[in-house]
Coordinates of C-alpha atoms in Angstrom, one line a residue:
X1 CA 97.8 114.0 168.4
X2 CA 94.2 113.1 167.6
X3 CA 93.1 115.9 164.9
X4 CA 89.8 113.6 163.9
X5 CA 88.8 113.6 167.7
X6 CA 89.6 117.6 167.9
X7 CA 87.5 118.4 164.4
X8 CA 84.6 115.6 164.5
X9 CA 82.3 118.7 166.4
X10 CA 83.1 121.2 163.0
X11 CA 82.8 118.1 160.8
X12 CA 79.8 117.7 161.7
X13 CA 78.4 121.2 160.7
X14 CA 80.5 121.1 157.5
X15 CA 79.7 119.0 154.5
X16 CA 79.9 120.0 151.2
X17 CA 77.6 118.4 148.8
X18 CA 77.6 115.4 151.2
X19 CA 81.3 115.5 152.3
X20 CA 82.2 115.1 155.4
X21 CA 85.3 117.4 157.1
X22 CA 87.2 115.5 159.6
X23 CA 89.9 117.6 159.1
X24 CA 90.9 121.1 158.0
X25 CA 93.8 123.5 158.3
X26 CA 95.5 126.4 155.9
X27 CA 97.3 123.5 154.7
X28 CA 95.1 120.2 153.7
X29 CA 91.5 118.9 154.4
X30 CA 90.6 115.0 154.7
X31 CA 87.3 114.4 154.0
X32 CA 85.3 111.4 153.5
X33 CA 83.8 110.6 150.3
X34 CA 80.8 108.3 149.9
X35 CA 80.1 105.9 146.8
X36 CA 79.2 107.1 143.7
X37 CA 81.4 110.2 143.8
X38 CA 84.1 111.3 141.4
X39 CA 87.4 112.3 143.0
X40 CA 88.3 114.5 140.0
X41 CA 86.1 115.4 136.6
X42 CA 85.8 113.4 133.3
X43 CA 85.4 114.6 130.3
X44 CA 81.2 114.1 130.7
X45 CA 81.0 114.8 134.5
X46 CA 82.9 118.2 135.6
X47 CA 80.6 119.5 138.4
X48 CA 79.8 116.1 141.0
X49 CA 83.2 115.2 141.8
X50 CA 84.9 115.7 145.2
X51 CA 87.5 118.3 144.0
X52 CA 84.6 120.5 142.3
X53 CA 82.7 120.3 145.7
X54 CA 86.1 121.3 147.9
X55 CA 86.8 123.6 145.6
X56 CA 83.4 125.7 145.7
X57 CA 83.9 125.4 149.8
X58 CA 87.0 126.8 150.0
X59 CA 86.1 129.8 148.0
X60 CA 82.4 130.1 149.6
X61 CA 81.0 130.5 146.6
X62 CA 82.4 133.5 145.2
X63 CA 84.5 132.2 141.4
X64 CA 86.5 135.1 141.7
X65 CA 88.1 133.5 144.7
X66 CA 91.8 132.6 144.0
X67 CA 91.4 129.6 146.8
X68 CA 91.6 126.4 145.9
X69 CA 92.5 122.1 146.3
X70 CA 94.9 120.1 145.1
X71 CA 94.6 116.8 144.7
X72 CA 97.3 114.4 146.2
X73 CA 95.5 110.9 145.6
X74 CA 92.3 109.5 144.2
X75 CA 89.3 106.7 145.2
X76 CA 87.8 105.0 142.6
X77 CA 83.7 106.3 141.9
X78 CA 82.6 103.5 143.8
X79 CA 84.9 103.5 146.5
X80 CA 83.8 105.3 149.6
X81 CA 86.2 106.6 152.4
X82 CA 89.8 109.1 153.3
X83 CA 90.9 110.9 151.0
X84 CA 93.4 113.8 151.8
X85 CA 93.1 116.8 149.3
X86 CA 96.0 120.1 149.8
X87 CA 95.4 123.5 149.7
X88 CA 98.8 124.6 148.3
X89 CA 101.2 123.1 145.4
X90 CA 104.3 122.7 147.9
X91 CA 101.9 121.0 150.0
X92 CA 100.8 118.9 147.4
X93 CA 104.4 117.8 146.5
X94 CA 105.4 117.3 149.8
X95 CA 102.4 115.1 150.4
X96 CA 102.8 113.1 146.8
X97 CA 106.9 112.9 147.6
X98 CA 106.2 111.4 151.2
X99 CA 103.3 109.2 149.6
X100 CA 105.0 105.9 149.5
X101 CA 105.6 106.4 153.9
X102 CA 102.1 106.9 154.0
X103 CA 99.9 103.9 155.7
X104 CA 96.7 103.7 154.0
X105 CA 94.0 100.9 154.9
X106 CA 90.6 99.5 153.8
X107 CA 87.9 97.7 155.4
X108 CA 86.1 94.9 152.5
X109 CA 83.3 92.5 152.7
X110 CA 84.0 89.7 150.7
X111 CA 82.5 86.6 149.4
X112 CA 83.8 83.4 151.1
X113 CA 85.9 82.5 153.6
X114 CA 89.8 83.2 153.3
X115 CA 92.1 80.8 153.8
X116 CA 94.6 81.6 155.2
X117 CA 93.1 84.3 157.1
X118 CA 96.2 86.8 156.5
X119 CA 98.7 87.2 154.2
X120 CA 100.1 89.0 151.2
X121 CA 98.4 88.8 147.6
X122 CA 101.5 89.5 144.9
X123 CA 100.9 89.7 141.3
X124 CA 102.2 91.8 138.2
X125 CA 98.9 94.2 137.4
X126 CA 98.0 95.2 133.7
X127 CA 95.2 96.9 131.9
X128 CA 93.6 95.6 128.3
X129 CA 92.2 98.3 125.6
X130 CA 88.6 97.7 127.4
X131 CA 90.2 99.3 130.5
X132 CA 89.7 95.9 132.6
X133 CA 92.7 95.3 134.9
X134 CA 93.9 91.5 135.2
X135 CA 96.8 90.0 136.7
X136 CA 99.8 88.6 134.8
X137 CA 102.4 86.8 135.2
X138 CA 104.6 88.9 132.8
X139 CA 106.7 91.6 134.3
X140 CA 107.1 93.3 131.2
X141 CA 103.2 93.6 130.8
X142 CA 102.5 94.8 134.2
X143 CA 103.2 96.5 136.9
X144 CA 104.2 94.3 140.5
X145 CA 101.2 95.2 143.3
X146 CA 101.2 93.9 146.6
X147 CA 98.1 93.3 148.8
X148 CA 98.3 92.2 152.7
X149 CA 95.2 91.6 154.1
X150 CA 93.4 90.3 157.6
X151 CA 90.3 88.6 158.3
X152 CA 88.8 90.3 160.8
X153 CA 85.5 88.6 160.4
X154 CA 83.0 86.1 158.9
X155 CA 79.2 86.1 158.5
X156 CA 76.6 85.1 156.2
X157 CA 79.3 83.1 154.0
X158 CA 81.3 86.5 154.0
X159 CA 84.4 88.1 155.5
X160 CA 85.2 91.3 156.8
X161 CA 88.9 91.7 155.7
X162 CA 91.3 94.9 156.5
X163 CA 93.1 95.8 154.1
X164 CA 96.9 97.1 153.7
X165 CA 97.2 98.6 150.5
X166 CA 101.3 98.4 149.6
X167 CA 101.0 99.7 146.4
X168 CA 98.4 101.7 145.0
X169 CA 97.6 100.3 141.1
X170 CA 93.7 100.9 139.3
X171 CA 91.3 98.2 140.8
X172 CA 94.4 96.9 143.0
X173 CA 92.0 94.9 145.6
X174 CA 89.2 94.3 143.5
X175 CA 91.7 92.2 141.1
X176 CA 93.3 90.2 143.7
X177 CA 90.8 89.6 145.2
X178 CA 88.7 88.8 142.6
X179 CA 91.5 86.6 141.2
X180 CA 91.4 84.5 145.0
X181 CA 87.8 83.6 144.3
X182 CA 86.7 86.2 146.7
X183 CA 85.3 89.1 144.8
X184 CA 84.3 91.9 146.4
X185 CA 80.7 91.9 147.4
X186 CA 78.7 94.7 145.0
X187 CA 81.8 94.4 142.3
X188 CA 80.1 94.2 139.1
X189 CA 83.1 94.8 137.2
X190 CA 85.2 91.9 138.5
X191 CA 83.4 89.5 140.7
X192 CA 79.3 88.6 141.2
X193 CA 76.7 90.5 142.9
X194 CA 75.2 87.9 146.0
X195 CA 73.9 88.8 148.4
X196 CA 72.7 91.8 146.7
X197 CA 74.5 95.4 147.4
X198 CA 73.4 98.4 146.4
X199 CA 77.0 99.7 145.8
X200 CA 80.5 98.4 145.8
X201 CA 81.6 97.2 149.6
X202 CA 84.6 98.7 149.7
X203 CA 85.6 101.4 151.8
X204 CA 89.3 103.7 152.6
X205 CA 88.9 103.4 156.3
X206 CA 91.9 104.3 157.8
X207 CA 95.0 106.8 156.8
X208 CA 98.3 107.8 158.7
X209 CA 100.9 110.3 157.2
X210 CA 102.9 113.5 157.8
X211 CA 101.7 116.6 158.0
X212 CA 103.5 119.0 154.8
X213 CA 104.6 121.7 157.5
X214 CA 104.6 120.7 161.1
X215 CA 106.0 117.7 160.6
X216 CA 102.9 116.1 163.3
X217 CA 102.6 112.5 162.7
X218 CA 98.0 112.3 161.4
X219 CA 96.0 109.7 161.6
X220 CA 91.8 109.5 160.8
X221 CA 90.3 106.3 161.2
X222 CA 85.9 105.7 160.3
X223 CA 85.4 102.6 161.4
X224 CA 83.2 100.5 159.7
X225 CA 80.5 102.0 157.3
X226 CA 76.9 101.0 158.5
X227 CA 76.2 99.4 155.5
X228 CA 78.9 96.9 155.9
X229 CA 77.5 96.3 159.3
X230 CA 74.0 95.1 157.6
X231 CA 75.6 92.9 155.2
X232 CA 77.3 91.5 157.9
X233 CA 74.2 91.1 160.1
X234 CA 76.0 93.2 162.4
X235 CA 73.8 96.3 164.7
X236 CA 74.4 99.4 163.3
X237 CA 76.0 102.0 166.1
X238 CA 74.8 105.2 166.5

């Protein structure tokens, strides 16, 4: 079953507040979310975040409406790409329960060259009062985080790398990659900004898991995002 392939003609007509819809049924939507969006609201930003704009869709404007999403996982603001959002709380569960059989990947461009081109990037993950994540070799600080990764790449002193995420901490690949002397390209948090990018270059690209109710194994995959393709020097498809 291809249900991107099947919806991309709807997705097309649908986009909330600069979503896109590559999948919707009575049971969950995956949409696409581009940089600089919320997932969910913070305490001074309620009203631009993904699950405010799903929300307003599913209930086409009227307030009254008892529709609405639940959310089942979150991307960073500056993180672009899949995210999978429910439409019911047994759906939800089902889709948190079954989350760690779910295969979630990520396309980066980083600075440098990897070497070795693939592996597995294990460290114990913690967070400071400044809410900065750093790695540690304490176990009783952190929490353990795995990271496997492929070069697919190189260009312009950079590397397009896939990314498996294994487990799912805050700032997961940023840190290690940051911490391999390959920052993320556009991380201003954890790495350097050069060559310039106008936002963080990192991007939830692909995501494969079971459907709540039918039990239909689902899989969405963007490809790459065209402005990875400039940084790389790479044409942009159409």
């Amino acid at each position: 079953m291809d249900p991107q392939r099947q919806n991309n003609r709807l997705a097309s007509k649908r986009r909330p507040g600069g979503l896109v819809i590559h999948y919707e049924d009575r049971d969950l939507l995956v949409i696409e979310k581009p940089s600089g969006l919320l997932t969910v609201g913070t305490d001074t930003n309620k009203l631009r975040t993904a699950h405010y704009l799903l929300n307003d869709y599913v209930r086409k404007g009227n307030p009254k409406s008892r529709n609405r999403v639940y959310v089942v996982h979150r991307l960073d603001q500056d993180t672009s790409g899949l995210l999978i959002f429910a439409k019911s709380e047994p759906a939800k569960r089902f889709l948190q329960e079954h989350w760690a059989e779910t295969e979630k990947h990520y396309l980066a461009v980083v600075h440098g060259l990897l070497e070795p081109s693939a592996g597995r990037i294990t460290s114990y993950l913690a967070e400071n009062a400044a809410h900065n994540v750093y790695s540690t070799p304490d176990p009783g600080k952190g929490k353990l985080s795995h990271t496997d990764y492929r070069s697919l790449r190189t260009a312009k002193g950079l590397s397009l790398v896939d990314i498996h995420l294994v487990t799912g901490r805050k700032h997961q690949i940023r840190v290690h990659f940051a911490g391999r002397g390959h920052p993320v390209v556009g991380d201003k948090k954890y790495g350097k900004d050069q060559p310039a990018a106008r936002r963080l270059a990192l991007h939830a690209s692909s995501i494969t898991f079971t459907h709540p109710f039918n039990g239909q194994t689902m899989h969405f995959d963007t490809g790459l995002p065209d402005d990875f393709a400039r940084l790389l020097g790479e044409p942009v498809k159409r």
